[in-house]
Coordinates of C-alpha atoms in Angstrom, one line a residue:
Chain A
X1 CA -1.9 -15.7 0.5
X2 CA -4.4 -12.9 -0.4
X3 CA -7.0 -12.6 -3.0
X4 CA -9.3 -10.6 -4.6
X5 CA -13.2 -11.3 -4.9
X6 CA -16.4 -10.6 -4.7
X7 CA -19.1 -11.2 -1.7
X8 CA -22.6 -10.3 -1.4
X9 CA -23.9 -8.3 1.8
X10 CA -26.4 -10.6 4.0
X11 CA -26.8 -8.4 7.2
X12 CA -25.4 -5.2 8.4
X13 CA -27.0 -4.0 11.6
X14 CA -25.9 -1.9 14.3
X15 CA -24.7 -2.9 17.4
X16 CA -24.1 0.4 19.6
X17 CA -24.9 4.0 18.1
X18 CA -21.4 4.2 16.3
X19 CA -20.7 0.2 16.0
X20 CA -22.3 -2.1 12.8
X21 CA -21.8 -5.8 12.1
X22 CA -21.9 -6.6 8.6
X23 CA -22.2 -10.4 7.4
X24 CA -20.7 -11.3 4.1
X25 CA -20.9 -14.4 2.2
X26 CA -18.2 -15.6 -0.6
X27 CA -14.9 -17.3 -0.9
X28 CA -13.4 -17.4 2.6
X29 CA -10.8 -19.7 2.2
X30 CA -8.0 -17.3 2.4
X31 CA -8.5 -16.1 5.6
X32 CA -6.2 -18.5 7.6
X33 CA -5.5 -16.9 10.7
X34 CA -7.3 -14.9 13.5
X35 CA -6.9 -11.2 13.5
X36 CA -6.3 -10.7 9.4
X37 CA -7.8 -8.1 7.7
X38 CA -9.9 -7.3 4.8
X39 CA -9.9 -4.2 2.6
X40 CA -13.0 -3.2 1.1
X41 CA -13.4 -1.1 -2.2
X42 CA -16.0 1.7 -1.8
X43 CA -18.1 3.3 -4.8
X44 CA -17.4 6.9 -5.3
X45 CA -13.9 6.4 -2.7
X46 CA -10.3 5.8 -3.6
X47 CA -8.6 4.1 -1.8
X48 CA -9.7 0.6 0.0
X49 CA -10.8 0.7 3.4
X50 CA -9.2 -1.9 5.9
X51 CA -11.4 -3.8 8.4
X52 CA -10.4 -6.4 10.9
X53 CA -12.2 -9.8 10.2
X54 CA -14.2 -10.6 13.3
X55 CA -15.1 -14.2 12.9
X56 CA -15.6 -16.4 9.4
X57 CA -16.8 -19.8 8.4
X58 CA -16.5 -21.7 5.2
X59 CA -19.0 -19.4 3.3
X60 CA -19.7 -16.3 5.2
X61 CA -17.0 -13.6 7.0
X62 CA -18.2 -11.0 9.9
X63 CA -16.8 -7.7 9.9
X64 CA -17.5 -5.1 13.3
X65 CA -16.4 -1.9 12.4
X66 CA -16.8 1.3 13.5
X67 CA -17.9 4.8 11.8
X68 CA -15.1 7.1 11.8
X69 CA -15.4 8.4 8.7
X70 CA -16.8 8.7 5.1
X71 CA -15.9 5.4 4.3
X72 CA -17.6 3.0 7.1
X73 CA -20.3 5.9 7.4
X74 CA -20.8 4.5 3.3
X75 CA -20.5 0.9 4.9
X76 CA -23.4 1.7 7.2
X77 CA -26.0 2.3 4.7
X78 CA -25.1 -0.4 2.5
X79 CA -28.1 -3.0 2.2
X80 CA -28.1 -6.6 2.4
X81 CA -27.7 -8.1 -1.5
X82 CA -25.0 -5.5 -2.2
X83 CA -22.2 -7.1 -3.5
X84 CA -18.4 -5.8 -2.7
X85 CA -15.1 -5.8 -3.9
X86 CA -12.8 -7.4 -1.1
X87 CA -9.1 -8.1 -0.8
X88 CA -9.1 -11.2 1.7
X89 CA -6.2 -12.7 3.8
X90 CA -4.1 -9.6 4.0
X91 CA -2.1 -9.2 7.3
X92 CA -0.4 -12.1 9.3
X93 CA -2.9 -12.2 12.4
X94 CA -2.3 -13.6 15.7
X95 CA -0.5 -16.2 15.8
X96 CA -1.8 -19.4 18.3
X97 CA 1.6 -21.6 17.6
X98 CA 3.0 -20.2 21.2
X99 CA 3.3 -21.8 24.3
X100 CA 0.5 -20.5 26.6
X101 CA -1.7 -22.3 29.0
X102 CA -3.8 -19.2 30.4
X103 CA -4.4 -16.6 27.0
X104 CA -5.3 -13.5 28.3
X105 CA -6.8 -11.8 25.6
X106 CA -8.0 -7.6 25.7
X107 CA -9.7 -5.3 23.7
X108 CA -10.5 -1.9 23.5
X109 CA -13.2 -0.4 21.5
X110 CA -13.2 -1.5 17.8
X111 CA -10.6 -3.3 18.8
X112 CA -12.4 -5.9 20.5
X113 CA -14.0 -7.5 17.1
X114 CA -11.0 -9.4 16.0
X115 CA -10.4 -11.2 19.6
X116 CA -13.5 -13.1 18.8
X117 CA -12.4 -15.5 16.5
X118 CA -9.2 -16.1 17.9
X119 CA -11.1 -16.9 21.3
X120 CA -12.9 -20.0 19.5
X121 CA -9.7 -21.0 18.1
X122 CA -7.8 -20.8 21.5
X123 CA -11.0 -22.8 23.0
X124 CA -11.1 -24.8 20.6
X125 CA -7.6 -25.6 21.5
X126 CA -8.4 -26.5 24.8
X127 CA -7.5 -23.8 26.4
X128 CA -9.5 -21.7 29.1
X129 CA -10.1 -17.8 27.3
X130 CA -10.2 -15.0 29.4
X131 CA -10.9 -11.7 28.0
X132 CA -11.1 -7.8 29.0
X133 CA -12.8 -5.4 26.4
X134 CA -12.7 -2.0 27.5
X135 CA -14.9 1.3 26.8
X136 CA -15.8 4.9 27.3
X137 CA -19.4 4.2 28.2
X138 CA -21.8 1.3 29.0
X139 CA -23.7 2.3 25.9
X140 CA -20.6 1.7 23.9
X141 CA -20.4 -2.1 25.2
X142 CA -20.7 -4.5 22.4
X143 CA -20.0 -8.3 22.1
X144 CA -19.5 -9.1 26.3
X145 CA -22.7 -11.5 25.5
X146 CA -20.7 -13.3 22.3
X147 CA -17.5 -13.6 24.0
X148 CA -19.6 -14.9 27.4
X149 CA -21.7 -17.1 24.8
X150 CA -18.2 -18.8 23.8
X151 CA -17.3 -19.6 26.8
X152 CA -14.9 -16.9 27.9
X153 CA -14.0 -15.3 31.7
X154 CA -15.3 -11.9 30.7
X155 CA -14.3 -8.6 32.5
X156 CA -15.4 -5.3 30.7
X157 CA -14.0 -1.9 31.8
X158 CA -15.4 1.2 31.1
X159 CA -13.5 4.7 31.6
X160 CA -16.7 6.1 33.4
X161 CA -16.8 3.5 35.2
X162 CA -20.9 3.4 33.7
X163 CA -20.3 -0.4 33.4
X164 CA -18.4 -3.3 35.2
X165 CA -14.8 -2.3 36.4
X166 CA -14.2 2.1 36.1
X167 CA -11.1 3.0 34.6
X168 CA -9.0 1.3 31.9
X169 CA -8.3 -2.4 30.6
X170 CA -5.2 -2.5 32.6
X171 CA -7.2 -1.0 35.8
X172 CA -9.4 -4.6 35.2
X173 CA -6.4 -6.7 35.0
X174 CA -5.0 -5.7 38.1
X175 CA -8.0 -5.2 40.0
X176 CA -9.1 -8.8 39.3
X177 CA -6.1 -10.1 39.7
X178 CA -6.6 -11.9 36.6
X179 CA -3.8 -14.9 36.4
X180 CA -2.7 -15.5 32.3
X181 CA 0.5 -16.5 31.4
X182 CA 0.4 -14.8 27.8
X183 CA -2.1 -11.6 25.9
X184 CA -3.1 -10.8 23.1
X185 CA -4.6 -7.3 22.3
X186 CA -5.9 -4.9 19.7
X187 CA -7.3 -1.5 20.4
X188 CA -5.9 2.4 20.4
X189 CA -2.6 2.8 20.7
X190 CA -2.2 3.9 24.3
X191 CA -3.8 1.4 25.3
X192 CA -1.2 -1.1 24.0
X193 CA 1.5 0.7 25.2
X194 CA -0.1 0.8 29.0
X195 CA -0.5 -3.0 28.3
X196 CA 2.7 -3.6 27.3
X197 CA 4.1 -1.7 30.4
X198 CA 2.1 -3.1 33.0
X199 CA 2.1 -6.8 32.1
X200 CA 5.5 -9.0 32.7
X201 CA 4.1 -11.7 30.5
X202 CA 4.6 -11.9 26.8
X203 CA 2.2 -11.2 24.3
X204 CA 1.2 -10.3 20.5
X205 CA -0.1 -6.8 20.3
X206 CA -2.5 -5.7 17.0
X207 CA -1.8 -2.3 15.2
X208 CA -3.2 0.1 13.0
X209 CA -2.5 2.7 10.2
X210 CA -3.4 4.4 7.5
X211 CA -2.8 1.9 4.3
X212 CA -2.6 2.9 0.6
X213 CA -3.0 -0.6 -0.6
X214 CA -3.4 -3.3 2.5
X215 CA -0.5 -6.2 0.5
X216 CA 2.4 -4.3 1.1
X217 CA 2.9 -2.6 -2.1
X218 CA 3.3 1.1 -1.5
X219 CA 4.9 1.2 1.9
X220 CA 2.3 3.6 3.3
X221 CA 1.9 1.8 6.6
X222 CA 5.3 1.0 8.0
X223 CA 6.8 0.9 11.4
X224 CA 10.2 0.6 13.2
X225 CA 10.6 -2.4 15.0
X226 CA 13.5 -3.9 16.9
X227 CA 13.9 -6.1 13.9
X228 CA 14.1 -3.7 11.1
X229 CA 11.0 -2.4 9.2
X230 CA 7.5 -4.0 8.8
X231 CA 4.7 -3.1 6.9
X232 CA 1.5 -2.8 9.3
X233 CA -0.3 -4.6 6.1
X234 CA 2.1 -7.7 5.5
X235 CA 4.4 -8.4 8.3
X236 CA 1.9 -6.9 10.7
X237 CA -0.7 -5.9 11.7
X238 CA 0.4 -8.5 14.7
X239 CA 3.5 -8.1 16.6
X240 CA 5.4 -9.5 19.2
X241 CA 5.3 -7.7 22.1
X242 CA 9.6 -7.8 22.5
X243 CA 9.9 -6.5 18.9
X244 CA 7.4 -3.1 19.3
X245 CA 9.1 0.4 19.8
X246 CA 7.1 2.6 21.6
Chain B
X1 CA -2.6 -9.2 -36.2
X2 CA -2.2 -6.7 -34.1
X3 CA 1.1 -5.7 -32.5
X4 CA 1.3 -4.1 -28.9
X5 CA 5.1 -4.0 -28.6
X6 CA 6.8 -1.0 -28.4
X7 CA 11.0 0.2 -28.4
X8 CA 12.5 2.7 -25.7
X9 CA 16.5 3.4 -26.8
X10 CA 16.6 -0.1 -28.4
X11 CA 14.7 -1.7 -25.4
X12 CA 12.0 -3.6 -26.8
X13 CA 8.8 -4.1 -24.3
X14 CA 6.2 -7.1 -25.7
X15 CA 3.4 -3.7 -24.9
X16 CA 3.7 -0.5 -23.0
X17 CA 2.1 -1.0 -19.4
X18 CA 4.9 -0.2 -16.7
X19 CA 3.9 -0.2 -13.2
X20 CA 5.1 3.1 -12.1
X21 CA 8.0 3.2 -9.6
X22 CA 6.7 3.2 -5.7
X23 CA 3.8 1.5 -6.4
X24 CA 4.7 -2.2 -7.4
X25 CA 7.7 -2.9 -4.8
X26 CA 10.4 -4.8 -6.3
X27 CA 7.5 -7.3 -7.6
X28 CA 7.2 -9.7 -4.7
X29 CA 3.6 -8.8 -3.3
X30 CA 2.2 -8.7 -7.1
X31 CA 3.5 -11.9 -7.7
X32 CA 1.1 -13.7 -5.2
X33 CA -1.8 -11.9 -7.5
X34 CA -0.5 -12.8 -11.2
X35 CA 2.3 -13.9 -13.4
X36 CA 4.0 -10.3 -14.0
X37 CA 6.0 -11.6 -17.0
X38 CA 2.7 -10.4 -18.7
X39 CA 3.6 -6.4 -18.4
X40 CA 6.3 -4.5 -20.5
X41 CA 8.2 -3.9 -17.7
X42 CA 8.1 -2.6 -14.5
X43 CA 10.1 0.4 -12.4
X44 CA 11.3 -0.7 -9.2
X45 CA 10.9 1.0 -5.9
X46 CA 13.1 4.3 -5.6
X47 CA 16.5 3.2 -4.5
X48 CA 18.8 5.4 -2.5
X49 CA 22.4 4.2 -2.1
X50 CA 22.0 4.0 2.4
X51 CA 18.7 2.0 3.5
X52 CA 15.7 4.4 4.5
X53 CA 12.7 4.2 6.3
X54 CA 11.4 6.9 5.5
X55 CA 8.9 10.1 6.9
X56 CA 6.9 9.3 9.8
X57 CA 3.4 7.7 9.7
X58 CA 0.6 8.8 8.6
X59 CA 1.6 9.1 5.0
X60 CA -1.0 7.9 3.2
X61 CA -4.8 10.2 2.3
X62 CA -8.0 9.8 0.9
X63 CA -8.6 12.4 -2.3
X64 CA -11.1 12.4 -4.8
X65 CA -10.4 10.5 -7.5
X66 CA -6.7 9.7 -6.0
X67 CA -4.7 9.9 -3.3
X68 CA -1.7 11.6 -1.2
X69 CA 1.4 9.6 -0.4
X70 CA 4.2 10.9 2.0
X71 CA 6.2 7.5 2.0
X72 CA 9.7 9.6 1.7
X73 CA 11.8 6.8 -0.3
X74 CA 11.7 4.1 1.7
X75 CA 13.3 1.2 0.3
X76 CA 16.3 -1.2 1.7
X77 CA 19.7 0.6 -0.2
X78 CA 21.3 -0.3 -3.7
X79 CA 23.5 -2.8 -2.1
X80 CA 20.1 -4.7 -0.5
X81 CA 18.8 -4.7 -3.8
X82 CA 21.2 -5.5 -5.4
X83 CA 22.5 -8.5 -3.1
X84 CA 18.4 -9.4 -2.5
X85 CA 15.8 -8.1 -4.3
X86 CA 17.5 -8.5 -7.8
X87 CA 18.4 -12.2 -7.5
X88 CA 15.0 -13.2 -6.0
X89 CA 13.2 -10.9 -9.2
X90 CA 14.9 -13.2 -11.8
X91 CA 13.2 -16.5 -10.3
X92 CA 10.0 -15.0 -11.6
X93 CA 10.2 -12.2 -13.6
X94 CA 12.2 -13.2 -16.9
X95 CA 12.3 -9.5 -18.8
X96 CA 14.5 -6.3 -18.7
X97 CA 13.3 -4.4 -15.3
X98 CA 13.3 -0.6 -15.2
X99 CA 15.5 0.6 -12.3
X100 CA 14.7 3.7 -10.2
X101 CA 17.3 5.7 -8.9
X102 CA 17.1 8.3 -6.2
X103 CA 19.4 10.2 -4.1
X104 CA 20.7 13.6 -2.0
X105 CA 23.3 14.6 -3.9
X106 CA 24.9 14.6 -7.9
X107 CA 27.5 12.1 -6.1
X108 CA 24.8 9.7 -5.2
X109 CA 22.8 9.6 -8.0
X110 CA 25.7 8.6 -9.7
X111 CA 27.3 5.8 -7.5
X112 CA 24.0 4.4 -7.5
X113 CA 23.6 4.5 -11.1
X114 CA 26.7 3.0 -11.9
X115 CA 26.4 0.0 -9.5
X116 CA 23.1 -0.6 -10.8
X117 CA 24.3 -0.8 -14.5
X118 CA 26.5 -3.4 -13.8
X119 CA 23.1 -5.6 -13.0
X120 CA 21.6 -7.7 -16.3
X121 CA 18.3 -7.4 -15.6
X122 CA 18.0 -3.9 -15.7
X123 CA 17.3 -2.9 -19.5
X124 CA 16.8 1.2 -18.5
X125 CA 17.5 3.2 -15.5
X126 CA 14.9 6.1 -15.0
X127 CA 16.7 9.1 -12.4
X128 CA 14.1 10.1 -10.2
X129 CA 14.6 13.8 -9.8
X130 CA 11.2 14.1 -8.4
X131 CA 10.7 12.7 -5.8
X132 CA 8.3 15.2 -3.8
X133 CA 8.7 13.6 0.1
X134 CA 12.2 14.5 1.1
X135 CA 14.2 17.1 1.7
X136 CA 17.7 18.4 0.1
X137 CA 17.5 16.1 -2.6
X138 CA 14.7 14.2 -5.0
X139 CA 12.5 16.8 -6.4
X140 CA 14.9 19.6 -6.1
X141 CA 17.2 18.4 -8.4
X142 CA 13.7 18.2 -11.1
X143 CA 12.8 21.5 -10.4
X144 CA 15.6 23.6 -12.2
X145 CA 17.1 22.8 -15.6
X146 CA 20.9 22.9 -14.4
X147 CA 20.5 21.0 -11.4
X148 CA 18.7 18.1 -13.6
X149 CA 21.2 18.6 -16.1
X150 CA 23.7 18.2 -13.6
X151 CA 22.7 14.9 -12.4
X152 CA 22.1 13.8 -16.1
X153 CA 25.5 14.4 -17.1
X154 CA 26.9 12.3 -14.2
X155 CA 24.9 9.5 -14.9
X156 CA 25.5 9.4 -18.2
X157 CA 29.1 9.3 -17.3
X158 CA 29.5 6.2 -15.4
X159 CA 26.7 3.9 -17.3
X160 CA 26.2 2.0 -20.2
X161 CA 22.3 1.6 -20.1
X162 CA 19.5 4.0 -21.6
X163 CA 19.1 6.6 -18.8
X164 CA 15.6 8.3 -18.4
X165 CA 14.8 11.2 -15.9
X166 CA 11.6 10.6 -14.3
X167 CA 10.2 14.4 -14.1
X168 CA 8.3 16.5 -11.9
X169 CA 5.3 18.1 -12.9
X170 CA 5.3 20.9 -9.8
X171 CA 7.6 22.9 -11.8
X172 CA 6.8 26.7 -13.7
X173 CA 8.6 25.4 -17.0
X174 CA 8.5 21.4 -17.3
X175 CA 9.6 22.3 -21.3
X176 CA 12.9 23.9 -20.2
X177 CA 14.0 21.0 -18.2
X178 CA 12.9 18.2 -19.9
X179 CA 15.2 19.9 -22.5
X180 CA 18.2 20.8 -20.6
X181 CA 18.0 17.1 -19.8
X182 CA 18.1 16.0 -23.4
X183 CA 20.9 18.5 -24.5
X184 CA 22.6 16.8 -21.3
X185 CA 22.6 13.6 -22.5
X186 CA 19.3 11.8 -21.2
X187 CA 18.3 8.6 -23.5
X188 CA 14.4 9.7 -22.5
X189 CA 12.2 11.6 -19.9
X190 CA 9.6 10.0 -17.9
X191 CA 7.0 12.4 -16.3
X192 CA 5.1 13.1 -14.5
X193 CA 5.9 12.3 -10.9
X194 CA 3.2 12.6 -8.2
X195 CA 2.1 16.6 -7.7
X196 CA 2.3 18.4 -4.3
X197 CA -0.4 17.8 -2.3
X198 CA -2.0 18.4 0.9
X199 CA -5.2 17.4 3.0
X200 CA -6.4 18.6 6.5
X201 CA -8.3 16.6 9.2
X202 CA -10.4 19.2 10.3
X203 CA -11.8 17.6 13.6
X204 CA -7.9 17.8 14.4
X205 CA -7.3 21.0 13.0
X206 CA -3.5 19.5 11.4
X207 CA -2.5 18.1 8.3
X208 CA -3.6 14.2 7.3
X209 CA -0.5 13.7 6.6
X210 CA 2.4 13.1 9.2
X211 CA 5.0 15.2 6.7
X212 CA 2.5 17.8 6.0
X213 CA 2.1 17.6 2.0
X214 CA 2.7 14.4 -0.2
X215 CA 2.5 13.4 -3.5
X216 CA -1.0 13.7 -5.3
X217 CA -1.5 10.8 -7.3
X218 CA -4.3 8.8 -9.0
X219 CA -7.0 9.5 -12.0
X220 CA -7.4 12.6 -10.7
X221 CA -4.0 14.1 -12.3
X222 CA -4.3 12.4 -15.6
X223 CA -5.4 15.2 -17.9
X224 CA -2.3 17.2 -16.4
X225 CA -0.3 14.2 -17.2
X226 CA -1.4 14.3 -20.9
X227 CA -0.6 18.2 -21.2
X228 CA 2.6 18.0 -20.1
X229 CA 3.6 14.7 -21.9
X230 CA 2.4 16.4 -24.6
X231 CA 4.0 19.2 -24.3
X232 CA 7.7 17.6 -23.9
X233 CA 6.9 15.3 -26.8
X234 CA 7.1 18.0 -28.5
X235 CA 10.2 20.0 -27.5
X236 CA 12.2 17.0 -27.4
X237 CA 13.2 14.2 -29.6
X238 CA 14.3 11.1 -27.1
X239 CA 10.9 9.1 -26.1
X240 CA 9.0 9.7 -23.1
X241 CA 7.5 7.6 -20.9
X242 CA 4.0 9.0 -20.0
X243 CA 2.8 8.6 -16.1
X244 CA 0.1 10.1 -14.2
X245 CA -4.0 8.4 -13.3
X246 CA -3.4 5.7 -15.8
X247 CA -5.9 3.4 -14.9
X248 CA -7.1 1.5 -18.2
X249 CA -6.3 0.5 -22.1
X250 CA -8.3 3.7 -23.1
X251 CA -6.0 6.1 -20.6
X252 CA -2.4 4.4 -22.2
X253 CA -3.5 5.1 -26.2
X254 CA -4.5 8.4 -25.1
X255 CA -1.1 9.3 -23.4
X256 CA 0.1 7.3 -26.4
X257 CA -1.4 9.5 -28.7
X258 CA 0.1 12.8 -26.7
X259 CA 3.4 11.3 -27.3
X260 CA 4.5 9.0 -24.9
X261 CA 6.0 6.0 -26.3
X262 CA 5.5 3.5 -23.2
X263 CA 2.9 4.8 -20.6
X264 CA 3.3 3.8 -16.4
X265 CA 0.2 2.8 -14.3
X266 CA 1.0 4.1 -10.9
X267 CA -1.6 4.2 -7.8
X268 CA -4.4 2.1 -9.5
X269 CA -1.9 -0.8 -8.8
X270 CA -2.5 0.0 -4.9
X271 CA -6.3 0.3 -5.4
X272 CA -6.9 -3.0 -7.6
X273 CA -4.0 -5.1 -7.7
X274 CA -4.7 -6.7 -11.0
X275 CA -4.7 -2.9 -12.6
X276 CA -1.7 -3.2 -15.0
X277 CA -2.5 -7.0 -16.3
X278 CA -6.0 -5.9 -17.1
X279 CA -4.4 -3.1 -18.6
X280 CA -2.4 -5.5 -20.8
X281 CA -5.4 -7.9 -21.5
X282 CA -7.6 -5.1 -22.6
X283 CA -5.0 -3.3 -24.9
X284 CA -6.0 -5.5 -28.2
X285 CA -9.9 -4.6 -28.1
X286 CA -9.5 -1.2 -27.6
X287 CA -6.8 -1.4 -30.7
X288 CA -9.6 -2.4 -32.8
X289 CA -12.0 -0.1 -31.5
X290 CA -10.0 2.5 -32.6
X291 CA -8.5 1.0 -35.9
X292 CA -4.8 0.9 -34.2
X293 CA -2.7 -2.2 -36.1
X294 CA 0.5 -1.2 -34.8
X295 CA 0.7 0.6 -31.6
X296 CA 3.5 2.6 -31.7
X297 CA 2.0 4.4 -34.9
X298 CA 0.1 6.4 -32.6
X299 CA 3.0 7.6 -30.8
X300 CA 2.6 11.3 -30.6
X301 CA -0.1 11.2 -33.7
X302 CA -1.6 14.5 -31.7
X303 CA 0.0 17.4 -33.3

């Protein structure tokens, strides 16, 4: 279920040059599952924009996004008090139902924000978390502290090689010899696909596009899958790793 | 007491607002945000007689005051629907539905039509003509009065419900076809359909949009809208639905008032999903404000 509301700013900071965290607080209740998304309305813009949700409570929701464009570069100078227009609970997010022991979960860039909540849901589980995040650059590096805060085995990859392990998140994996019986990722597209192609093991895999609406209404956002059509909004923006086409 | 409720080719609607065609589904995701037995009606999703996916993403862009779409017709076939969608949309929808038609050839457009008369639910089938995202078919049957006269005729041949061509507004003479479609048979015209459109990412250096150009939609396109309902209000004598950056009470009496006698809210549905219910709700002040009693009295009151 998704609704619509309104939620008042109480911090939005910067984490890297490029990379804020904003905390909102207001109805949360419809968020239900790790890795949904929000879509924000914007004075003076269109259309909604569509950010991951990083981590939520009863009262307050944290989004990490990054500035790509007009929108989020709007987003950045927003002050705390501001109140917004949200959509929340859109998206199915990653699904924890599924047999796995040793979750590995990876994230590259802006990817990264939405593994942090369903890290304290797998720990909370009782499961051990281990997670790769992977960069350009050491100054890009955000949230290795949180995630190693948690609890989590953390392994950060950098493509300079400016900070832990040089090359990609699948360069870490392999390098560490890192032992998980099931993934979960989100970050650029490549870097799913290299996942998906170098791991044996199944896994849910997080994807983005460009959305008109963010519920499923206008079809903007859809994708071929091995089981017919689904809408990056509504049946995604989590799939199964056996049903992508690459 | 005032009265909202309005009559296309005997079809009475309770008021006006339509969700436009493309931008409401075949009801199910608007259902989880209201009751949509509160609109006039609603068009469904172009349907094509195979299923479609449709162009490749991205096709969706940011515009001022509106957007770009590219979706190409995606939507699940006329025998989908018609197996599916239909039977689920009378659990919770309990009025006439408007049924949008699309195809790639005269041929289709009719088979399509005439499966889709047979259905109970649908009180009006509107022939999209215009449909800007595909090629060899859609808009290029809009954009010259024989073609859409062509298409109008078969229609009209194999059904028994009011048939309305949904028009495209990237045309030289939108007059000359909106008429060729009425001396062809048409019950109404709907217009206008999304304009051609096109945005560049310039740190790419290529087109936004995966298919190039799009459809231009959103507030931005309302006061062409309003011209050219106008204008084929008055060349023509069957109603006309009026679409185009509808996006409150206000926007529908005006469109009203330029001769449209029910009036579709299109892309502010994707932007606030409770767009056409506030519409609905916020009809009756706005009435008062402006002294209207009886809606349809202002139908085409702009001379």
């Amino acid at each position: 279920m998704y609704r619509k509301g309104l939620y008042r700013i109480l911090e939005n900071e910067p984490l890297t040059a490029s990379v804020w965290r904003m905390r909102l607080a207001g109805d949360t209740q419809w968020i239900t599952a790790p890795g949904q998304f929000v879509n924000i309305a914007i004075d003076g813009l269109y259309l909604r924009r569509p950010i991951s949700v990083c981590d939520c409570d009863a009262q307050t929701l944290t989004l990490v996004y990054k500035v790509v464009g007009e929108g989020t570069a709007r987003m950045s100078r927003m002050a705390p008090g501001t109140e917004l227009d949200l959509l929340t609970g859109l998206g199915n997010g990653f699904s924890t139902g599924v047999a796995t022991q040793r979750p590995l979960l990876v994230g590259g860039g802006v990817g990264v924000p939405p593994l942090y909540n369903l890290a304290r849901r797998l720990l909370a589980e009782g499961k051990p978390v281990q997670v790769v995040l992977g960069f350009n650059t050491a100054a890009e590096v955000f949230y290795e502290e949180e995630f190693r805060a948690l609890g989590c085995d953390v392994t950060v990859a950098t493509a300079d090689g400016s900070r832990g392990v040089e090359g990609f998140v699948t360069t870490a994996i392999a390098r560490c010899g890192l032992d998980f019986d099931y993934f979960f990722a989100c970050g650029p597209l490549p870097m799913l696909r290299a996942l998906s192609e170098a791991t044996a093991q199944p896994g849910q895999l997080s994807f983005e596009e460009r959305m008109g609406c963010g519920f499923g209404g206008c079809m903007g956002c859809s994708c071929k899958t091995k089981y017919g059509s689904k809408r990056i909004c509504k049946e995604g923006p989590v799939l199964a790793k056996e049903e992508v086409v690459w | 007491m005032l009265d909202t409720s309005v009559v296309l080719s005997g079809l009475k609607l309770d008021n006006p607002v339509i969700p436009a065609s493309g931008t409401f589904g075949y009801g199910n995701e608007f259902r989880e945000f209201y009751d949509i037995n509160v609109l006039g009606s609603f068009s469904f999703k172009g349907t094509t007689r195979e299923p479609r996916f449709g162009n490749p993403t991205p096709r969706i862009a940011e515009c001022t005051a509106g957007m770009i779409n590219a979706v190409g017709l995606q939507n699940p076939g006329i025998e989908a629907v018609i197996a599916e969608e239909l039977p689920r949309l009378r659990t919770f929808f309990h009025k006439p539905v408007i049924a949008n038609i699309s195809g790639f050839s005269v041929e289709e457009y009719a088979y399509c039509c005439e499966r889709i008369d047979r259905e109970e639910q649908v009180g009006l089938i509107e022939v999209n003509v215009s449909c800007p995202n595909v090629r060899h078919g859609g808009m290029s049957f809009g954009t010259s009065p024989e073609a859409a006269a062509e298409v109008t005729r078969a229609v009209k041949a194999v059904t028994t419900k009011p048939v309305y061509i949904k028009l495209s507004p990237n045309v030289t003479d939108i007059v000359a076809i909106a008429r060729a479609c009425e001396e062809a048979g048409a019950d109404g015209i709907c217009l206008i359909n999304t304009m051609l459109g096109m945005r560049i990412d310039m740190q790419r250096r290529r087109a936004v949009i995966a298919n190039t150009m799009g459809g231009f939609s959103g507030p931005a396109i309302f006061p062409v809208a309003v011209r050219m309902v106008y204008q084929v209000a008055q060349a023509c004598s069957v109603p006309v639905i009026g679409c185009g950056g509808v996006q409150s009470a206000r926007d529908v009496i005006e469109m009203m008032m330029a001769g449209a006698t029910a009036v579709e809210v299109g892309a502010a549905n994707l932007v606030n999903p409770y767009a056409s219910k506030e519409i609905v709700e916020a009809l009756p002040a706005e009435m008062e404000r402006l002294g209207i009693e009886r809606l349809s009295d202002i139908i085409g009151v702009v001379a």
